[in-house]
CSV table of C-alpha atoms and ligand atoms in Angstrom, one decimal:
chain,number,residue,atom,x,y,z
A,8,MET,CA,0.0,0.0,0.0
A,9,SER,CA,1.3,3.5,-0.8
A,10,ASP,CA,2.3,5.8,2.0
A,11,ASN,CA,0.9,8.7,0.0
A,12,ALA,CA,-2.4,7.4,-1.2
A,13,ARG,CA,-5.5,8.9,0.2
A,14,ILE,CA,-7.7,6.1,1.4
A,15,ILE,CA,-11.4,6.7,1.7
A,16,GLU,CA,-13.3,4.0,3.5
A,17,GLY,CA,-16.2,3.6,5.9
A,18,ASN,CA,-16.0,2.6,9.5
A,19,LEU,CA,-18.2,0.4,11.7
A,20,SER,CA,-19.7,3.0,13.9
A,21,ALA,CA,-23.5,3.2,13.5
A,22,ALA,CA,-24.0,6.1,15.9
A,23,GLY,CA,-26.0,8.8,14.2
A,24,LEU,CA,-26.9,6.7,11.1
A,25,LYS,CA,-30.4,5.7,10.1
A,26,PHE,CA,-31.4,2.3,8.8
A,27,ALA,CA,-34.4,0.5,7.5
A,28,ILE,CA,-34.5,-3.3,7.8
A,29,ILE,CA,-36.9,-4.8,5.2
A,30,VAL,CA,-37.7,-8.4,6.2
A,31,ALA,CA,-39.7,-11.0,4.4
A,32,ARG,CA,-42.3,-13.0,6.4
A,33,PHE,CA,-41.9,-16.1,4.1
A,34,ASN,CA,-39.8,-18.7,6.0
A,35,SER,CA,-40.2,-16.5,9.1
A,36,PHE,CA,-38.5,-19.2,11.2
A,37,ILE,CA,-35.3,-18.2,9.4
A,38,THR,CA,-35.9,-14.5,8.7
A,39,GLU,CA,-36.7,-13.6,12.3
A,40,ARG,CA,-33.3,-15.0,13.2
A,41,LEU,CA,-31.7,-12.9,10.5
A,42,LEU,CA,-33.6,-9.9,11.9
A,43,ALA,CA,-32.4,-10.6,15.4
A,44,GLY,CA,-28.8,-10.7,14.0
A,45,ALA,CA,-29.2,-7.5,12.1
A,46,LEU,CA,-30.6,-5.7,15.2
A,47,ASP,CA,-27.8,-7.0,17.3
A,48,GLY,CA,-25.3,-5.7,14.8
A,49,LEU,CA,-26.8,-2.3,14.6
A,50,THR,CA,-27.3,-1.7,18.3
A,51,ARG,CA,-23.8,-3.1,19.3
A,52,THR,CA,-22.2,-0.6,17.0
A,53,GLY,CA,-24.0,2.4,18.5
A,54,CYS,CA,-27.2,2.8,16.4
A,55,ALA,CA,-30.0,4.3,18.5
A,56,GLN,CA,-33.3,2.3,18.5
A,57,PRO,CA,-35.4,5.2,17.1
A,58,ASP,CA,-33.0,5.3,14.1
A,59,ILE,CA,-34.0,1.8,13.1
A,60,GLU,CA,-37.2,1.1,11.1
A,61,ILE,CA,-38.4,-2.4,10.5
A,62,VAL,CA,-40.7,-3.0,7.5
A,63,ARG,CA,-42.2,-6.4,6.9
A,64,VAL,CA,-43.1,-7.7,3.4
A,65,PRO,CA,-44.8,-11.0,2.4
A,66,GLY,CA,-41.8,-12.6,0.7
A,67,SER,CA,-38.4,-12.0,-0.9
A,68,TRP,CA,-40.1,-11.1,-4.2
A,69,GLU,CA,-41.6,-8.0,-2.6
A,70,LEU,CA,-38.2,-6.7,-1.2
A,71,PRO,CA,-37.2,-4.7,-4.2
A,72,VAL,CA,-40.4,-2.6,-4.6
A,73,VAL,CA,-40.3,-1.6,-0.9
A,74,ALA,CA,-36.5,-0.9,-1.1
A,75,ARG,CA,-37.1,1.4,-4.1
A,76,GLU,CA,-39.9,3.3,-2.3
A,77,LEU,CA,-37.7,3.8,0.8
A,78,ALA,CA,-34.7,4.7,-1.2
A,79,SER,CA,-36.8,7.4,-3.0
A,80,GLN,CA,-37.8,8.8,0.4
A,81,LYS,CA,-34.1,9.4,1.3
A,82,ARG,CA,-34.8,9.0,5.0
A,83,HIS,CA,-32.2,6.4,5.7
A,84,ASP,CA,-28.4,6.0,5.3
A,85,ALA,CA,-28.7,2.4,4.2
A,86,LEU,CA,-31.3,-0.4,3.7
A,87,ILE,CA,-30.9,-4.0,5.0
A,88,CYS,CA,-32.9,-6.5,3.1
A,89,LEU,CA,-33.6,-9.9,4.7
A,90,GLY,CA,-35.2,-13.0,3.2
A,91,ALA,CA,-34.8,-16.7,2.9
A,92,VAL,CA,-35.3,-18.5,-0.4
A,93,ILE,CA,-35.1,-22.2,0.0
A,94,ARG,CA,-35.0,-24.5,-3.1
A,95,GLY,CA,-38.1,-26.7,-3.6
A,96,GLU,CA,-39.0,-29.1,-6.3
A,97,THR,CA,-39.9,-26.6,-8.9
A,98,PRO,CA,-38.1,-23.7,-10.6
A,99,HIS,CA,-40.0,-21.2,-8.4
A,100,PHE,CA,-36.8,-20.7,-6.3
A,101,ASP,CA,-34.9,-19.4,-9.2
A,102,TYR,CA,-37.5,-16.8,-10.1
A,103,VAL,CA,-37.9,-15.5,-6.6
A,104,ALA,CA,-34.2,-15.5,-5.7
A,105,GLY,CA,-33.2,-14.1,-9.1
A,106,GLU,CA,-35.7,-11.3,-9.0
A,107,ALA,CA,-34.8,-10.4,-5.4
A,108,ALA,CA,-31.1,-10.2,-6.2
A,109,LYS,CA,-31.5,-8.3,-9.5
A,110,GLY,CA,-34.1,-6.0,-8.1
A,111,LEU,CA,-32.2,-5.0,-5.1
A,112,GLY,CA,-29.0,-4.5,-7.1
A,113,GLN,CA,-30.9,-2.2,-9.4
A,114,VAL,CA,-32.3,-0.2,-6.5
A,115,ALA,CA,-28.8,0.3,-5.1
A,116,SER,CA,-27.2,1.2,-8.5
A,117,THR,CA,-30.0,3.5,-9.7
A,118,THR,CA,-30.7,5.4,-6.5
A,119,GLY,CA,-27.3,5.5,-4.8
A,120,MET,CA,-28.8,4.1,-1.6
A,121,PRO,CA,-26.6,1.3,-0.1
A,122,VAL,CA,-28.7,-1.9,0.0
A,123,ALA,CA,-27.3,-4.8,2.0
A,124,PHE,CA,-28.3,-8.1,0.5
A,125,GLY,CA,-29.2,-10.3,3.4
A,126,VAL,CA,-31.3,-12.8,1.4
A,127,LEU,CA,-30.3,-16.4,1.9
A,128,THR,CA,-30.5,-18.6,-1.1
A,129,CYS,CA,-30.2,-22.2,0.1
A,130,ASN,CA,-30.7,-25.7,-1.1
A,131,SER,CA,-32.1,-26.9,2.2
A,132,LEU,CA,-33.6,-25.7,5.5
A,133,GLU,CA,-30.5,-27.0,7.2
A,134,GLN,CA,-28.3,-24.7,5.1
A,135,ALA,CA,-30.5,-21.8,6.0
A,136,VAL,CA,-30.5,-22.6,9.8
A,137,ASP,CA,-26.7,-22.8,9.6
A,138,ARG,CA,-26.5,-19.2,8.2
A,139,ALA,CA,-29.2,-17.7,10.5
A,140,GLY,CA,-27.4,-18.0,13.8
A,141,GLY,CA,-26.0,-21.5,13.4
A,142,LYS,CA,-22.5,-22.7,12.6
A,143,GLY,CA,-22.3,-20.5,9.5
A,144,GLY,CA,-22.8,-17.3,11.5
A,145,ASN,CA,-25.7,-15.0,11.0
A,146,LYS,CA,-26.1,-13.4,7.6
A,147,GLY,CA,-28.4,-10.8,9.1
A,148,PHE,CA,-25.6,-9.6,11.3
A,149,ASP,CA,-23.2,-9.6,8.4
A,150,ALA,CA,-25.7,-7.6,6.3
A,151,ALA,CA,-25.9,-5.0,9.1
A,152,MET,CA,-22.1,-4.7,9.1
A,153,THR,CA,-22.1,-4.1,5.4
A,154,ALA,CA,-24.8,-1.5,5.7
A,155,ILE,CA,-23.0,0.4,8.4
A,156,GLU,CA,-19.7,0.4,6.5
A,157,MET,CA,-21.4,1.5,3.2
A,158,ALA,CA,-23.5,4.2,5.0
A,159,SER,CA,-20.4,5.6,6.6
A,160,LEU,CA,-18.5,5.4,3.3
A,161,MET,CA,-21.2,7.2,1.4
A,162,ARG,CA,-21.4,10.0,3.9
A,163,ARG,CA,-17.6,10.5,3.5
A,164,LEU,CA,-17.8,10.4,-0.3
A,165,ARG,CA,-20.6,13.0,-0.1
A,166,GLY,CA,-18.5,15.2,2.2
A,167,GLN,CA,-21.0,14.7,5.0
A,168,ALA,CA,-18.5,13.2,7.5
B,220,INI,N1,-40.5,-16.2,-0.8
B,220,INI,C1,-39.4,-16.3,0.0
B,220,INI,O1,-39.0,-15.3,0.6
B,220,INI,N2,-38.7,-17.5,0.0
B,220,INI,C2,-39.1,-18.6,-0.6
B,220,INI,O2,-38.5,-19.7,-0.5
B,220,INI,C3,-40.3,-18.5,-1.4
B,220,INI,N3,-40.8,-19.7,-2.1
B,220,INI,O3,-40.1,-20.7,-2.1
B,220,INI,O4,-41.8,-19.7,-2.7
B,220,INI,C4,-41.0,-17.3,-1.5
B,220,INI,N4,-42.1,-17.2,-2.2
B,220,INI,C5,-43.0,-16.1,-2.1
B,220,INI,C6,-42.7,-14.9,-2.9
B,220,INI,O5,-41.6,-14.2,-2.3
B,220,INI,C7,-43.8,-13.9,-3.0
B,220,INI,O6,-44.2,-13.4,-1.8
B,220,INI,C8,-45.1,-14.5,-3.7
B,220,INI,O7,-44.7,-15.1,-4.9
B,220,INI,C9,-46.2,-13.4,-3.9
B,220,INI,O8,-45.7,-12.4,-4.8
Protein backbone atom coordinates (compact mmCIF):
# COMPACT_ATOMS: atom_id res chain seq x y z
CA MET A 1 0.00 0.00 0.00
CA SER A 2 1.33 3.47 -0.84
CA ASP A 3 2.25 5.82 2.02
CA ASN A 4 0.88 8.73 0.04
CA ALA A 5 -2.41 7.36 -1.17
CA ARG A 6 -5.54 8.95 0.21
CA ILE A 7 -7.69 6.11 1.44
CA ILE A 8 -11.41 6.67 1.66
CA GLU A 9 -13.32 4.01 3.52
CA GLY A 10 -16.22 3.58 5.87
CA ASN A 11 -16.04 2.58 9.51
CA LEU A 12 -18.22 0.37 11.67
CA SER A 13 -19.73 3.00 13.92
CA ALA A 14 -23.49 3.17 13.49
CA ALA A 15 -24.02 6.11 15.86
CA GLY A 16 -26.03 8.83 14.16
CA LEU A 17 -26.88 6.69 11.13
CA LYS A 18 -30.43 5.71 10.14
CA PHE A 19 -31.38 2.31 8.79
CA ALA A 20 -34.42 0.46 7.50
CA ILE A 21 -34.54 -3.29 7.76
CA ILE A 22 -36.92 -4.81 5.24
CA VAL A 23 -37.71 -8.37 6.23
CA ALA A 24 -39.70 -11.03 4.38
CA ARG A 25 -42.26 -13.02 6.37
CA PHE A 26 -41.90 -16.10 4.14
CA ASN A 27 -39.78 -18.68 5.98
CA SER A 28 -40.15 -16.50 9.08
CA PHE A 29 -38.51 -19.18 11.21
CA ILE A 30 -35.31 -18.18 9.41
CA THR A 31 -35.93 -14.50 8.67
CA GLU A 32 -36.75 -13.64 12.29
CA ARG A 33 -33.30 -14.98 13.21
CA LEU A 34 -31.73 -12.86 10.49
CA LEU A 35 -33.63 -9.86 11.86
CA ALA A 36 -32.36 -10.56 15.38
CA GLY A 37 -28.82 -10.72 14.01
CA ALA A 38 -29.19 -7.45 12.11
CA LEU A 39 -30.62 -5.66 15.16
CA ASP A 40 -27.80 -7.03 17.30
CA GLY A 41 -25.26 -5.74 14.80
CA LEU A 42 -26.78 -2.26 14.62
CA THR A 43 -27.26 -1.74 18.34
CA ARG A 44 -23.83 -3.12 19.29
CA THR A 45 -22.20 -0.61 16.97
CA GLY A 46 -24.01 2.36 18.46
CA CYS A 47 -27.19 2.77 16.44
CA ALA A 48 -30.02 4.27 18.48
CA GLN A 49 -33.27 2.26 18.50
CA PRO A 50 -35.35 5.18 17.11
CA ASP A 51 -32.99 5.27 14.11
CA ILE A 52 -34.03 1.75 13.07
CA GLU A 53 -37.21 1.12 11.10
CA ILE A 54 -38.43 -2.44 10.49
CA VAL A 55 -40.66 -2.98 7.46
CA ARG A 56 -42.23 -6.38 6.86
CA VAL A 57 -43.12 -7.71 3.41
CA PRO A 58 -44.78 -11.01 2.41
CA GLY A 59 -41.82 -12.62 0.65
CA SER A 60 -38.41 -11.97 -0.88
CA TRP A 61 -40.06 -11.15 -4.21
CA GLU A 62 -41.55 -8.05 -2.57
CA LEU A 63 -38.24 -6.73 -1.19
CA PRO A 64 -37.18 -4.65 -4.24
CA VAL A 65 -40.36 -2.58 -4.58
CA VAL A 66 -40.28 -1.58 -0.94
CA ALA A 67 -36.54 -0.92 -1.07
CA ARG A 68 -37.09 1.37 -4.06
CA GLU A 69 -39.85 3.26 -2.26
CA LEU A 70 -37.71 3.78 0.84
CA ALA A 71 -34.68 4.74 -1.23
CA SER A 72 -36.75 7.40 -2.99
CA GLN A 73 -37.80 8.85 0.38
CA LYS A 74 -34.12 9.41 1.31
CA ARG A 75 -34.84 9.03 5.04
CA HIS A 76 -32.19 6.36 5.69
CA ASP A 77 -28.42 5.99 5.27
CA ALA A 78 -28.74 2.36 4.17
CA LEU A 79 -31.27 -0.42 3.74
CA ILE A 80 -30.86 -3.96 5.02
CA CYS A 81 -32.93 -6.50 3.11
CA LEU A 82 -33.55 -9.89 4.71
CA GLY A 83 -35.17 -12.97 3.24
CA ALA A 84 -34.76 -16.72 2.92
CA VAL A 85 -35.34 -18.47 -0.37
CA ILE A 86 -35.12 -22.23 -0.01
CA ARG A 87 -35.02 -24.48 -3.05
CA GLY A 88 -38.07 -26.67 -3.61
CA GLU A 89 -38.95 -29.14 -6.34
CA THR A 90 -39.95 -26.56 -8.93
CA PRO A 91 -38.09 -23.67 -10.61
CA HIS A 92 -39.98 -21.18 -8.37
CA PHE A 93 -36.82 -20.74 -6.26
CA ASP A 94 -34.88 -19.41 -9.25
CA TYR A 95 -37.48 -16.80 -10.11
CA VAL A 96 -37.88 -15.49 -6.55
CA ALA A 97 -34.16 -15.52 -5.71
CA GLY A 98 -33.18 -14.10 -9.08
CA GLU A 99 -35.66 -11.27 -8.95
CA ALA A 100 -34.76 -10.36 -5.37
CA ALA A 101 -31.06 -10.20 -6.23
CA LYS A 102 -31.52 -8.34 -9.52
CA GLY A 103 -34.15 -5.99 -8.14
CA LEU A 104 -32.18 -5.04 -5.05
CA GLY A 105 -29.03 -4.55 -7.08
CA GLN A 106 -30.90 -2.22 -9.40
CA VAL A 107 -32.30 -0.20 -6.50
CA ALA A 108 -28.80 0.35 -5.12
CA SER A 109 -27.21 1.19 -8.46
CA THR A 110 -29.98 3.46 -9.72
CA THR A 111 -30.69 5.38 -6.50
CA GLY A 112 -27.28 5.54 -4.79
CA MET A 113 -28.79 4.11 -1.61
CA PRO A 114 -26.64 1.34 -0.11
CA VAL A 115 -28.66 -1.87 -0.02
CA ALA A 116 -27.28 -4.81 1.95
CA PHE A 117 -28.31 -8.15 0.46
CA GLY A 118 -29.22 -10.35 3.39
CA VAL A 119 -31.26 -12.83 1.40
CA LEU A 120 -30.28 -16.44 1.95
CA THR A 121 -30.51 -18.63 -1.15
CA CYS A 122 -30.18 -22.20 0.10
CA ASN A 123 -30.71 -25.73 -1.14
CA SER A 124 -32.14 -26.91 2.19
CA LEU A 125 -33.61 -25.71 5.45
CA GLU A 126 -30.52 -27.01 7.20
CA GLN A 127 -28.28 -24.73 5.14
CA ALA A 128 -30.52 -21.80 6.02
CA VAL A 129 -30.45 -22.61 9.76
CA ASP A 130 -26.65 -22.77 9.64
CA ARG A 131 -26.54 -19.23 8.20
CA ALA A 132 -29.19 -17.74 10.48
CA GLY A 133 -27.36 -18.02 13.78
CA GLY A 134 -25.98 -21.55 13.40
CA LYS A 135 -22.48 -22.71 12.56
CA GLY A 136 -22.28 -20.48 9.48
CA GLY A 137 -22.82 -17.33 11.55
CA ASN A 138 -25.72 -14.97 11.05
CA LYS A 139 -26.07 -13.38 7.62
CA GLY A 140 -28.42 -10.78 9.08
CA PHE A 141 -25.60 -9.59 11.34
CA ASP A 142 -23.21 -9.61 8.36
CA ALA A 143 -25.66 -7.60 6.26
CA ALA A 144 -25.93 -5.04 9.05
CA MET A 145 -22.13 -4.67 9.14
CA THR A 146 -22.06 -4.11 5.39
CA ALA A 147 -24.85 -1.55 5.65
CA ILE A 148 -23.00 0.37 8.39
CA GLU A 149 -19.73 0.42 6.47
CA MET A 150 -21.44 1.50 3.25
CA ALA A 151 -23.53 4.16 5.00
CA SER A 152 -20.38 5.56 6.59
CA LEU A 153 -18.47 5.41 3.29
CA MET A 154 -21.24 7.17 1.35
CA ARG A 155 -21.37 9.97 3.93
CA ARG A 156 -17.64 10.46 3.52
CA LEU A 157 -17.79 10.38 -0.26
CA ARG A 158 -20.57 12.99 -0.13
CA GLY A 159 -18.54 15.20 2.19
CA GLN A 160 -21.00 14.74 5.04
CA ALA A 161 -18.53 13.17 7.51
N1 LIG B 1 -40.53 -16.20 -0.82
C1 LIG B 1 -39.41 -16.28 -0.05
O1 LIG B 1 -39.00 -15.29 0.56
N2 LIG B 1 -38.73 -17.46 0.03
C2 LIG B 1 -39.14 -18.58 -0.62
O2 LIG B 1 -38.47 -19.65 -0.49
C3 LIG B 1 -40.31 -18.52 -1.43
N3 LIG B 1 -40.77 -19.69 -2.13
O3 LIG B 1 -40.08 -20.70 -2.12
O4 LIG B 1 -41.82 -19.68 -2.72
C4 LIG B 1 -41.00 -17.28 -1.50
N4 LIG B 1 -42.12 -17.15 -2.24
C5 LIG B 1 -43.04 -16.06 -2.08
C6 LIG B 1 -42.67 -14.86 -2.91
O5 LIG B 1 -41.57 -14.19 -2.34
C7 LIG B 1 -43.84 -13.88 -3.03
O6 LIG B 1 -44.18 -13.41 -1.75
C8 LIG B 1 -45.06 -14.50 -3.69
O7 LIG B 1 -44.73 -15.09 -4.93
C9 LIG B 1 -46.17 -13.43 -3.92
O8 LIG B 1 -45.71 -12.37 -4.76
